[in-house]
Short mmCIF file of N, CA and C in Angstrom, two decimals:
data_model
loop_
_atom_site.label_atom_id
_atom_site.label_comp_id
_atom_site.label_asym_id
_atom_site.label_seq_id
_atom_site.Cartn_x
_atom_site.Cartn_y
_atom_site.Cartn_z
N MET E 24 0.83 -1.20 0.00
CA MET E 24 0.00 0.00 0.00
C MET E 24 0.87 1.26 0.00
N GLN E 25 1.95 1.21 0.83
CA GLN E 25 2.85 2.35 0.92
C GLN E 25 3.50 2.63 -0.43
N ARG E 26 3.91 1.58 -1.13
CA ARG E 26 4.53 1.75 -2.45
C ARG E 26 3.54 2.38 -3.43
N LYS E 27 2.29 1.91 -3.32
CA LYS E 27 1.26 2.43 -4.20
C LYS E 27 1.06 3.93 -3.94
N LEU E 28 1.03 4.30 -2.64
CA LEU E 28 0.86 5.70 -2.25
C LEU E 28 2.03 6.53 -2.77
N GLU E 29 3.26 6.04 -2.55
CA GLU E 29 4.43 6.77 -3.02
C GLU E 29 4.38 6.94 -4.54
N HIS E 30 3.96 5.90 -5.22
CA HIS E 30 3.87 5.93 -6.68
C HIS E 30 2.87 7.01 -7.12
N LEU E 31 1.73 7.03 -6.45
CA LEU E 31 0.70 8.01 -6.81
C LEU E 31 1.18 9.43 -6.54
N ILE E 32 1.83 9.64 -5.39
CA ILE E 32 2.25 10.98 -5.01
C ILE E 32 3.35 11.49 -5.94
N TYR E 33 4.27 10.64 -6.30
CA TYR E 33 5.38 11.11 -7.12
C TYR E 33 5.12 11.06 -8.62
N ASP E 34 4.17 10.29 -9.04
CA ASP E 34 3.81 10.30 -10.45
C ASP E 34 2.60 11.21 -10.59
N GLU E 35 2.88 12.49 -10.69
CA GLU E 35 1.81 13.49 -10.58
C GLU E 35 0.86 13.48 -11.77
N ASP E 36 1.30 13.04 -12.90
CA ASP E 36 0.39 12.93 -14.04
C ASP E 36 -0.74 11.95 -13.72
N ILE E 37 -0.36 10.85 -13.07
CA ILE E 37 -1.36 9.84 -12.70
C ILE E 37 -2.29 10.42 -11.63
N VAL E 38 -1.70 11.09 -10.63
CA VAL E 38 -2.49 11.69 -9.54
C VAL E 38 -3.52 12.66 -10.12
N CYS E 39 -3.05 13.58 -10.96
CA CYS E 39 -3.95 14.59 -11.55
C CYS E 39 -5.03 13.93 -12.39
N GLN E 40 -4.65 12.90 -13.14
CA GLN E 40 -5.62 12.20 -13.99
C GLN E 40 -6.69 11.53 -13.12
N LYS E 41 -6.25 10.88 -12.04
CA LYS E 41 -7.18 10.18 -11.17
C LYS E 41 -8.09 11.19 -10.44
N LEU E 42 -7.54 12.35 -10.09
CA LEU E 42 -8.37 13.40 -9.47
C LEU E 42 -9.43 13.87 -10.46
N LYS E 43 -9.02 14.09 -11.71
CA LYS E 43 -9.98 14.52 -12.74
C LYS E 43 -11.08 13.49 -12.95
N GLU E 44 -10.72 12.23 -12.79
CA GLU E 44 -11.70 11.14 -12.94
C GLU E 44 -12.60 11.01 -11.71
N GLY E 45 -12.26 11.76 -10.64
CA GLY E 45 -13.08 11.74 -9.42
C GLY E 45 -12.72 10.63 -8.46
N SER E 46 -11.45 10.20 -8.49
CA SER E 46 -11.01 9.14 -7.58
C SER E 46 -10.93 9.68 -6.14
N LYS E 47 -11.85 9.20 -5.31
CA LYS E 47 -11.87 9.65 -3.91
C LYS E 47 -10.65 9.12 -3.15
N GLU E 48 -10.19 7.93 -3.54
CA GLU E 48 -9.01 7.35 -2.88
C GLU E 48 -7.77 8.22 -3.13
N THR E 49 -7.59 8.65 -4.38
CA THR E 49 -6.45 9.51 -4.71
C THR E 49 -6.56 10.85 -3.97
N TYR E 50 -7.77 11.39 -3.96
CA TYR E 50 -8.01 12.67 -3.26
C TYR E 50 -7.65 12.52 -1.78
N ARG E 51 -8.08 11.41 -1.17
CA ARG E 51 -7.80 11.15 0.24
C ARG E 51 -6.30 11.03 0.48
N GLN E 52 -5.61 10.38 -0.45
CA GLN E 52 -4.15 10.22 -0.31
C GLN E 52 -3.43 11.56 -0.42
N VAL E 53 -3.88 12.39 -1.34
CA VAL E 53 -3.28 13.73 -1.48
C VAL E 53 -3.54 14.54 -0.21
N PHE E 54 -4.77 14.46 0.29
CA PHE E 54 -5.14 15.17 1.51
C PHE E 54 -4.25 14.73 2.68
N ASN E 55 -4.14 13.42 2.87
CA ASN E 55 -3.35 12.88 3.99
C ASN E 55 -1.87 13.24 3.87
N THR E 56 -1.39 13.35 2.65
CA THR E 56 0.03 13.65 2.43
C THR E 56 0.34 15.12 2.70
N TYR E 57 -0.55 16.03 2.28
CA TYR E 57 -0.21 17.45 2.31
C TYR E 57 -0.94 18.29 3.37
N TYR E 58 -1.98 17.76 3.98
CA TYR E 58 -2.79 18.59 4.88
C TYR E 58 -1.95 19.22 6.01
N LYS E 59 -1.19 18.41 6.72
CA LYS E 59 -0.44 18.92 7.88
C LYS E 59 0.63 19.94 7.48
N VAL E 60 1.36 19.65 6.41
CA VAL E 60 2.43 20.58 6.01
C VAL E 60 1.84 21.89 5.50
N LEU E 61 0.68 21.81 4.84
CA LEU E 61 0.03 23.04 4.37
C LEU E 61 -0.52 23.85 5.54
N CYS E 62 -1.00 23.16 6.57
CA CYS E 62 -1.46 23.85 7.78
C CYS E 62 -0.30 24.59 8.45
N LEU E 63 0.86 23.96 8.50
CA LEU E 63 2.04 24.61 9.07
C LEU E 63 2.42 25.85 8.26
N TYR E 64 2.37 25.71 6.96
CA TYR E 64 2.69 26.82 6.06
C TYR E 64 1.68 27.96 6.25
N ALA E 65 0.39 27.60 6.28
CA ALA E 65 -0.66 28.62 6.43
C ALA E 65 -0.55 29.30 7.80
N THR E 66 -0.18 28.54 8.83
CA THR E 66 -0.01 29.12 10.17
C THR E 66 1.13 30.14 10.17
N SER E 67 2.16 29.86 9.39
CA SER E 67 3.28 30.82 9.31
C SER E 67 2.83 32.13 8.65
N LEU E 68 1.80 32.05 7.82
CA LEU E 68 1.27 33.26 7.16
C LEU E 68 0.29 34.00 8.06
N THR E 69 -0.58 33.25 8.73
CA THR E 69 -1.67 33.88 9.49
C THR E 69 -1.36 34.10 10.96
N SER E 70 -0.42 33.32 11.50
CA SER E 70 -0.13 33.30 12.94
C SER E 70 -1.37 32.89 13.75
N ASN E 71 -2.23 32.12 13.10
CA ASN E 71 -3.46 31.68 13.76
C ASN E 71 -3.80 30.28 13.24
N LYS E 72 -3.72 29.31 14.14
CA LYS E 72 -3.90 27.90 13.73
C LYS E 72 -5.29 27.66 13.15
N SER E 73 -6.31 28.21 13.78
CA SER E 73 -7.68 28.01 13.32
C SER E 73 -7.90 28.59 11.92
N SER E 74 -7.40 29.82 11.70
CA SER E 74 -7.51 30.45 10.37
C SER E 74 -6.74 29.65 9.33
N ALA E 75 -5.57 29.14 9.74
CA ALA E 75 -4.74 28.34 8.84
C ALA E 75 -5.48 27.08 8.40
N GLU E 76 -6.13 26.42 9.35
CA GLU E 76 -6.87 25.19 9.03
C GLU E 76 -8.03 25.50 8.07
N ASP E 77 -8.69 26.63 8.29
CA ASP E 77 -9.79 27.04 7.39
C ASP E 77 -9.28 27.23 5.97
N ILE E 78 -8.12 27.88 5.86
CA ILE E 78 -7.53 28.14 4.54
C ILE E 78 -7.22 26.83 3.84
N VAL E 79 -6.57 25.92 4.54
CA VAL E 79 -6.17 24.64 3.94
C VAL E 79 -7.40 23.80 3.57
N GLN E 80 -8.41 23.84 4.39
CA GLN E 80 -9.65 23.12 4.05
C GLN E 80 -10.26 23.69 2.77
N ASN E 81 -10.19 25.00 2.63
CA ASN E 81 -10.68 25.63 1.40
C ASN E 81 -9.85 25.22 0.18
N VAL E 82 -8.54 25.08 0.39
CA VAL E 82 -7.66 24.62 -0.69
C VAL E 82 -8.11 23.25 -1.18
N PHE E 83 -8.34 22.34 -0.24
CA PHE E 83 -8.74 20.98 -0.63
C PHE E 83 -10.17 20.93 -1.16
N LEU E 84 -11.02 21.78 -0.64
CA LEU E 84 -12.38 21.86 -1.15
C LEU E 84 -12.37 22.31 -2.61
N ASN E 85 -11.58 23.36 -2.88
CA ASN E 85 -11.45 23.87 -4.26
C ASN E 85 -10.81 22.83 -5.18
N LEU E 86 -9.84 22.10 -4.63
CA LEU E 86 -9.17 21.05 -5.42
C LEU E 86 -10.21 20.03 -5.90
N TRP E 87 -11.12 19.64 -5.02
CA TRP E 87 -12.13 18.64 -5.38
C TRP E 87 -13.18 19.24 -6.33
N ILE E 88 -13.62 20.47 -6.02
CA ILE E 88 -14.65 21.11 -6.85
C ILE E 88 -14.15 21.36 -8.28
N LYS E 89 -12.87 21.75 -8.37
CA LYS E 89 -12.30 22.11 -9.69
C LYS E 89 -11.50 20.96 -10.31
N ARG E 90 -11.70 19.76 -9.80
CA ARG E 90 -10.87 18.63 -10.26
C ARG E 90 -10.99 18.38 -11.77
N ASN E 91 -12.16 18.64 -12.33
CA ASN E 91 -12.37 18.38 -13.77
C ASN E 91 -11.56 19.33 -14.65
N THR E 92 -11.27 20.52 -14.12
CA THR E 92 -10.53 21.52 -14.92
C THR E 92 -9.13 21.75 -14.36
N LEU E 93 -8.66 20.80 -13.57
CA LEU E 93 -7.36 20.92 -12.91
C LEU E 93 -6.24 21.10 -13.94
N ASN E 94 -5.46 22.18 -13.78
CA ASN E 94 -4.37 22.47 -14.71
C ASN E 94 -3.12 22.81 -13.90
N ILE E 95 -2.28 21.81 -13.69
CA ILE E 95 -1.08 22.00 -12.87
C ILE E 95 0.13 22.09 -13.79
N ASN E 96 0.73 23.29 -13.83
CA ASN E 96 1.90 23.51 -14.70
C ASN E 96 3.20 23.10 -14.02
N SER E 97 3.22 23.24 -12.67
CA SER E 97 4.42 22.84 -11.94
C SER E 97 4.12 21.51 -11.24
N SER E 98 4.63 21.34 -10.04
CA SER E 98 4.34 20.12 -9.28
C SER E 98 3.04 20.29 -8.50
N LEU E 99 2.45 19.18 -8.10
CA LEU E 99 1.23 19.22 -7.29
C LEU E 99 1.50 19.95 -5.97
N LYS E 100 2.66 19.68 -5.39
CA LYS E 100 3.04 20.32 -4.13
C LYS E 100 3.09 21.84 -4.30
N SER E 101 3.73 22.30 -5.36
CA SER E 101 3.81 23.74 -5.62
C SER E 101 2.43 24.33 -5.84
N TYR E 102 1.59 23.59 -6.57
CA TYR E 102 0.23 24.03 -6.84
C TYR E 102 -0.54 24.24 -5.54
N LEU E 103 -0.42 23.28 -4.61
CA LEU E 103 -1.14 23.35 -3.34
C LEU E 103 -0.61 24.49 -2.46
N TYR E 104 0.71 24.67 -2.47
CA TYR E 104 1.29 25.78 -1.69
C TYR E 104 0.84 27.13 -2.26
N LYS E 105 0.85 27.23 -3.57
CA LYS E 105 0.42 28.48 -4.21
C LYS E 105 -1.06 28.75 -3.94
N ALA E 106 -1.87 27.69 -4.00
CA ALA E 106 -3.30 27.83 -3.73
C ALA E 106 -3.53 28.29 -2.28
N THR E 107 -2.73 27.75 -1.36
CA THR E 107 -2.82 28.16 0.05
C THR E 107 -2.48 29.63 0.19
N TYR E 108 -1.40 30.04 -0.45
CA TYR E 108 -0.97 31.45 -0.39
C TYR E 108 -2.03 32.37 -1.00
N ASN E 109 -2.58 31.97 -2.13
CA ASN E 109 -3.59 32.80 -2.81
C ASN E 109 -4.84 33.00 -1.95
N ILE E 110 -5.28 31.92 -1.30
CA ILE E 110 -6.46 32.04 -0.43
C ILE E 110 -6.13 32.94 0.76
N PHE E 111 -4.93 32.79 1.31
CA PHE E 111 -4.52 33.66 2.42
C PHE E 111 -4.55 35.13 1.99
N ILE E 112 -3.97 35.43 0.83
CA ILE E 112 -3.93 36.81 0.33
C ILE E 112 -5.34 37.35 0.09
N ASN E 113 -6.19 36.53 -0.53
CA ASN E 113 -7.58 36.96 -0.78
C ASN E 113 -8.31 37.26 0.52
N GLU E 114 -8.13 36.37 1.51
CA GLU E 114 -8.78 36.57 2.82
C GLU E 114 -8.24 37.82 3.49
N PHE E 115 -6.91 38.01 3.39
CA PHE E 115 -6.26 39.17 4.00
C PHE E 115 -6.80 40.47 3.38
N ARG E 116 -6.87 40.50 2.04
CA ARG E 116 -7.38 41.70 1.35
C ARG E 116 -8.85 41.96 1.69
N LYS E 117 -9.63 40.88 1.75
CA LYS E 117 -11.05 41.01 2.09
C LYS E 117 -11.20 41.59 3.49
N LYS E 118 -10.40 41.07 4.42
CA LYS E 118 -10.45 41.56 5.80
C LYS E 118 -10.05 43.03 5.87
N GLN E 119 -9.01 43.39 5.10
CA GLN E 119 -8.56 44.79 5.08
C GLN E 119 -9.67 45.70 4.57
N ARG E 120 -10.36 45.25 3.49
CA ARG E 120 -11.47 46.05 2.93
C ARG E 120 -12.59 46.19 3.94
N GLU E 121 -12.92 45.07 4.60
CA GLU E 121 -14.00 45.11 5.59
C GLU E 121 -13.65 46.03 6.75
N GLU E 122 -12.38 45.95 7.21
CA GLU E 122 -11.96 46.82 8.31
C GLU E 122 -11.99 48.28 7.90
N THR E 123 -11.60 48.55 6.65
CA THR E 123 -11.63 49.92 6.14
C THR E 123 -13.06 50.44 6.09
N ILE E 124 -13.98 49.59 5.61
CA ILE E 124 -15.39 49.99 5.54
C ILE E 124 -15.94 50.23 6.94
N VAL E 125 -15.64 49.32 7.87
CA VAL E 125 -16.11 49.47 9.25
C VAL E 125 -15.53 50.74 9.87
N ASP E 126 -14.25 50.99 9.63
CA ASP E 126 -13.61 52.22 10.14
C ASP E 126 -14.30 53.46 9.60
N LYS E 127 -14.63 53.45 8.31
CA LYS E 127 -15.30 54.60 7.69
C LYS E 127 -16.67 54.83 8.30
N ILE E 128 -17.42 53.72 8.48
CA ILE E 128 -18.76 53.82 9.06
C ILE E 128 -18.66 54.34 10.50
N HIS E 129 -17.71 53.77 11.25
CA HIS E 129 -17.52 54.19 12.64
C HIS E 129 -17.18 55.68 12.72
N TYR E 130 -16.28 56.11 11.84
CA TYR E 130 -15.88 57.52 11.81
C TYR E 130 -17.07 58.42 11.48
N GLN E 131 -17.87 58.00 10.48
CA GLN E 131 -19.02 58.81 10.06
C GLN E 131 -20.06 58.91 11.18
N VAL E 132 -20.33 57.78 11.84
CA VAL E 132 -21.29 57.78 12.95
C VAL E 132 -20.80 58.69 14.07
N LEU E 133 -19.50 58.59 14.36
CA LEU E 133 -18.90 59.43 15.41
C LEU E 133 -19.00 60.90 15.04
N GLN E 134 -18.69 61.22 13.78
CA GLN E 134 -18.78 62.62 13.32
C GLN E 134 -20.21 63.14 13.44
N ASN E 135 -21.18 62.32 13.02
CA ASN E 135 -22.58 62.72 13.11
C ASN E 135 -22.99 62.97 14.56
N ALA E 136 -22.53 62.07 15.45
CA ALA E 136 -22.86 62.22 16.88
C ALA E 136 -22.26 63.50 17.45
N ILE E 137 -21.00 63.77 17.04
CA ILE E 137 -20.32 64.98 17.53
C ILE E 137 -21.05 66.22 17.02
N GLU E 138 -21.41 66.20 15.73
CA GLU E 138 -22.11 67.36 15.14
C GLU E 138 -23.46 67.58 15.80
N GLU E 139 -24.18 66.46 16.05
CA GLU E 139 -25.48 66.58 16.71
C GLU E 139 -25.32 67.12 18.13
N GLU E 140 -24.30 66.60 18.83
CA GLU E 140 -24.04 67.05 20.20
C GLU E 140 -23.67 68.53 20.23
N GLU E 141 -22.81 68.94 19.27
CA GLU E 141 -22.40 70.34 19.21
C GLU E 141 -23.60 71.24 18.91
N SER E 142 -24.45 70.77 17.99
CA SER E 142 -25.65 71.52 17.62
C SER E 142 -26.58 71.63 18.82
N TYR E 143 -26.73 70.52 19.54
CA TYR E 143 -27.59 70.49 20.73
C TYR E 143 -27.07 71.46 21.79
N LEU E 144 -25.77 71.39 22.06
CA LEU E 144 -25.16 72.26 23.07
C LEU E 144 -25.28 73.73 22.67
N LYS E 145 -25.00 74.01 21.41
CA LYS E 145 -25.06 75.40 20.92
C LYS E 145 -26.47 75.97 21.09
N GLU E 146 -27.46 75.17 20.71
CA GLU E 146 -28.86 75.60 20.81
C GLU E 146 -29.24 75.87 22.27
N ARG E 147 -28.83 74.99 23.18
CA ARG E 147 -29.16 75.15 24.60
C ARG E 147 -28.44 76.34 25.23
N ILE E 148 -27.17 76.48 24.86
CA ILE E 148 -26.40 77.60 25.42
C ILE E 148 -26.96 78.93 24.94
N GLU E 149 -27.37 78.98 23.68
CA GLU E 149 -27.99 80.20 23.15
C GLU E 149 -29.27 80.54 23.91
N TRP E 150 -30.07 79.50 24.19
CA TRP E 150 -31.32 79.72 24.94
C TRP E 150 -31.02 80.27 26.33
N ILE E 151 -30.03 79.63 27.01
CA ILE E 151 -29.67 80.07 28.37
C ILE E 151 -29.15 81.51 28.36
N ASN E 152 -28.32 81.84 27.38
CA ASN E 152 -27.79 83.22 27.29
C ASN E 152 -28.90 84.25 27.12
N LYS E 153 -29.92 83.89 26.31
CA LYS E 153 -31.06 84.80 26.13
C LYS E 153 -31.81 84.99 27.44
N GLU E 154 -31.97 83.89 28.18
CA GLU E 154 -32.67 83.96 29.47
C GLU E 154 -31.88 84.79 30.48
N ILE E 155 -30.57 84.68 30.45
CA ILE E 155 -29.74 85.47 31.36
C ILE E 155 -29.92 86.96 31.06
N GLU E 156 -30.00 87.27 29.77
CA GLU E 156 -30.11 88.69 29.36
C GLU E 156 -31.41 89.34 29.81
N ILE E 157 -32.46 88.53 30.06
CA ILE E 157 -33.73 89.15 30.48
C ILE E 157 -33.94 89.07 32.00
N LEU E 158 -32.89 88.67 32.74
CA LEU E 158 -32.96 88.70 34.20
C LEU E 158 -32.99 90.16 34.67
N PRO E 159 -33.51 90.42 35.88
CA PRO E 159 -33.40 91.79 36.44
C PRO E 159 -31.94 92.22 36.45
N PRO E 160 -31.65 93.49 36.20
CA PRO E 160 -30.27 93.98 36.03
C PRO E 160 -29.27 93.53 37.08
N LYS E 161 -29.63 93.66 38.36
CA LYS E 161 -28.66 93.31 39.41
C LYS E 161 -28.41 91.80 39.44
N SER E 162 -29.50 91.02 39.32
CA SER E 162 -29.35 89.56 39.29
C SER E 162 -28.52 89.12 38.09
N LYS E 163 -28.77 89.77 36.94
CA LYS E 163 -28.01 89.44 35.72
C LYS E 163 -26.52 89.69 35.93
N LYS E 164 -26.20 90.84 36.52
CA LYS E 164 -24.79 91.20 36.75
C LYS E 164 -24.12 90.19 37.67
N ILE E 165 -24.77 89.88 38.79
CA ILE E 165 -24.20 88.94 39.78
C ILE E 165 -24.08 87.53 39.17
N PHE E 166 -25.14 87.13 38.46
CA PHE E 166 -25.14 85.80 37.83
C PHE E 166 -23.97 85.66 36.84
N LYS E 167 -23.77 86.67 36.02
CA LYS E 167 -22.67 86.64 35.03
C LYS E 167 -21.32 86.63 35.72
N MET E 168 -21.19 87.40 36.80
CA MET E 168 -19.91 87.43 37.52
C MET E 168 -19.56 86.04 38.06
N ASN E 169 -20.58 85.33 38.52
CA ASN E 169 -20.35 84.01 39.09
C ASN E 169 -20.20 82.93 38.02
N LYS E 170 -21.17 82.86 37.10
CA LYS E 170 -21.19 81.76 36.14
C LYS E 170 -20.29 81.96 34.93
N LYS E 171 -20.09 83.20 34.52
CA LYS E 171 -19.28 83.43 33.32
C LYS E 171 -17.85 83.82 33.65
N ARG E 172 -17.68 84.63 34.71
CA ARG E 172 -16.31 85.05 35.06
C ARG E 172 -15.69 84.14 36.11
N GLY E 173 -16.53 83.31 36.75
CA GLY E 173 -16.02 82.33 37.72
C GLY E 173 -15.67 82.91 39.07
N LEU E 174 -16.21 84.08 39.40
CA LEU E 174 -15.92 84.69 40.70
C LEU E 174 -16.72 84.00 41.80
N THR E 175 -16.14 83.93 43.00
CA THR E 175 -16.83 83.32 44.14
C THR E 175 -17.82 84.33 44.73
N TYR E 176 -18.72 83.80 45.56
CA TYR E 176 -19.70 84.67 46.23
C TYR E 176 -18.96 85.76 47.04
N ARG E 177 -17.91 85.36 47.72
CA ARG E 177 -17.15 86.32 48.54
C ARG E 177 -16.53 87.42 47.69
N GLU E 178 -15.95 87.04 46.55
CA GLU E 178 -15.34 88.04 45.65
C GLU E 178 -16.39 89.00 45.10
N ILE E 179 -17.53 88.48 44.73
CA ILE E 179 -18.61 89.32 44.19
C ILE E 179 -19.11 90.27 45.28
N ALA E 180 -19.32 89.73 46.48
CA ALA E 180 -19.81 90.55 47.60
C ALA E 180 -18.86 91.71 47.88
N LYS E 181 -17.59 91.42 47.86
CA LYS E 181 -16.57 92.45 48.14
C LYS E 181 -16.55 93.50 47.05
N MET E 182 -16.63 93.08 45.78
CA MET E 182 -16.59 94.00 44.64
C MET E 182 -17.83 94.91 44.60
N LEU E 183 -18.98 94.36 44.98
CA LEU E 183 -20.23 95.13 44.89
C LEU E 183 -20.64 95.77 46.22
N GLY E 184 -19.90 95.46 47.27
CA GLY E 184 -20.20 96.04 48.58
C GLY E 184 -21.50 95.53 49.16
N ILE E 185 -21.78 94.25 48.96
CA ILE E 185 -22.99 93.63 49.51
C ILE E 185 -22.59 92.35 50.26
N SER E 186 -23.53 91.74 50.97
CA SER E 186 -23.21 90.53 51.73
C SER E 186 -23.19 89.30 50.81
N GLU E 187 -22.52 88.28 51.29
CA GLU E 187 -22.48 87.00 50.53
C GLU E 187 -23.87 86.40 50.43
N ASN E 188 -24.68 86.58 51.49
CA ASN E 188 -26.05 86.06 51.48
C ASN E 188 -26.87 86.72 50.37
N THR E 189 -26.64 88.01 50.14
CA THR E 189 -27.36 88.72 49.08
C THR E 189 -26.94 88.17 47.71
N VAL E 190 -25.66 87.91 47.56
CA VAL E 190 -25.15 87.33 46.31
C VAL E 190 -25.80 85.97 46.08
N GLU E 191 -25.79 85.16 47.11
CA GLU E 191 -26.38 83.82 47.00
C GLU E 191 -27.87 83.90 46.67
N SER E 192 -28.57 84.84 47.28
CA SER E 192 -30.00 85.01 47.04
C SER E 192 -30.28 85.39 45.58
N HIS E 193 -29.50 86.32 45.04
CA HIS E 193 -29.66 86.74 43.63
C HIS E 193 -29.42 85.56 42.68
N ILE E 194 -28.37 84.79 42.94
CA ILE E 194 -28.03 83.67 42.06
C ILE E 194 -29.09 82.58 42.15
N SER E 195 -29.57 82.29 43.36
CA SER E 195 -30.62 81.28 43.54
C SER E 195 -31.89 81.67 42.81
N ARG E 196 -32.30 82.95 42.92
CA ARG E 196 -33.50 83.41 42.23
C ARG E 196 -33.33 83.34 40.71
N ALA E 197 -32.14 83.70 40.24
CA ALA E 197 -31.87 83.66 38.79
C ALA E 197 -31.96 82.22 38.27
N LEU E 198 -31.34 81.28 39.00
CA LEU E 198 -31.37 79.87 38.60
C LEU E 198 -32.80 79.33 38.60
N LYS E 199 -33.55 79.67 39.64
CA LYS E 199 -34.93 79.20 39.74
C LYS E 199 -35.76 79.72 38.57
N ARG E 200 -35.57 80.99 38.24
CA ARG E 200 -36.33 81.60 37.15
C ARG E 200 -36.00 80.91 35.82
N ILE E 201 -34.73 80.69 35.57
CA ILE E 201 -34.32 80.06 34.30
C ILE E 201 -34.82 78.62 34.24
N ARG E 202 -34.69 77.89 35.35
CA ARG E 202 -35.17 76.50 35.38
C ARG E 202 -36.67 76.41 35.10
N ASN E 203 -37.41 77.30 35.71
CA ASN E 203 -38.87 77.29 35.55
C ASN E 203 -39.29 77.59 34.12
N ARG E 204 -38.49 78.34 33.41
CA ARG E 204 -38.81 78.69 32.02
C ARG E 204 -38.24 77.67 31.01
N ALA E 205 -37.40 76.80 31.50
CA ALA E 205 -36.72 75.85 30.59
C ALA E 205 -37.68 74.79 30.07
N PRO E 206 -37.63 74.48 28.76
CA PRO E 206 -38.40 73.35 28.22
C PRO E 206 -37.90 72.06 28.88
N LYS E 207 -38.74 71.03 28.93
CA LYS E 207 -38.38 69.79 29.64
C LYS E 207 -37.05 69.19 29.20
N PRO E 208 -36.78 69.03 27.87
CA PRO E 208 -35.49 68.42 27.48
C PRO E 208 -34.30 69.23 27.95
N LEU E 209 -34.52 70.52 28.17
CA LEU E 209 -33.42 71.41 28.57
C LEU E 209 -33.23 71.45 30.07
N TYR E 210 -34.24 71.05 30.82
CA TYR E 210 -34.18 71.19 32.27
C TYR E 210 -32.98 70.44 32.86
N LEU E 211 -32.81 69.16 32.46
CA LEU E 211 -31.69 68.37 32.99
C LEU E 211 -30.36 68.95 32.55
N PHE E 212 -30.32 69.37 31.28
CA PHE E 212 -29.09 69.98 30.77
C PHE E 212 -28.73 71.21 31.60
N PHE E 213 -29.73 72.06 31.85
CA PHE E 213 -29.47 73.30 32.57
C PHE E 213 -29.08 73.02 34.01
N THR E 214 -29.71 72.02 34.62
CA THR E 214 -29.37 71.64 36.00
C THR E 214 -27.90 71.25 36.07
N TRP E 215 -27.45 70.49 35.03
CA TRP E 215 -26.04 70.07 34.98
C TRP E 215 -25.13 71.29 34.80
N VAL E 216 -25.51 72.18 33.85
CA VAL E 216 -24.69 73.36 33.57
C VAL E 216 -24.64 74.28 34.78
N SER E 217 -25.75 74.45 35.48
CA SER E 217 -25.82 75.40 36.59
C SER E 217 -24.95 74.99 37.77
N LYS E 218 -24.55 73.71 37.79
CA LYS E 218 -23.68 73.24 38.88
C LYS E 218 -22.21 73.53 38.59
N LYS E 219 -21.90 73.90 37.34
CA LYS E 219 -20.51 74.12 36.95
C LYS E 219 -19.97 75.41 37.57
#
């Protein structure tokens, strides 16, 4: 049996002819002879044993499917190695294209989210600024000193010659007024902003 196998493997014209004729025994012998070495070769390309096995299985699947039109110009071994390499390259290119497409989609979604968020923030901030402008003059001044210039209650009290309690009272009334006028979707946003 071993001699017969060696004869089949090394007399490639006979092997190819028997494959074309649909000899399952010859196909099995070719598979048993080359499967492990092709897996090792594919693993060296992919660095992944599972992916390598998938590639080699595809090589042998294609070998059987295309057996009727099999055209081997070099040796069967070279043909199988080249087929393994070609499938690896095709898979690699396909993966690269898919990753590029996914990256583009991810980037576009992110850009859209950023633009929507910026638009949302701009709209809300514009609304709040308009509301600040219609506050009573003293409350507006104190509110701006605290929220826009970042001054503390003590600093404002000292600059305006009033008590810290008066400053706190003006700011509390201003916040309450703006909150009460805020549309529902804006209420939470404004509550968050007013704590800054």
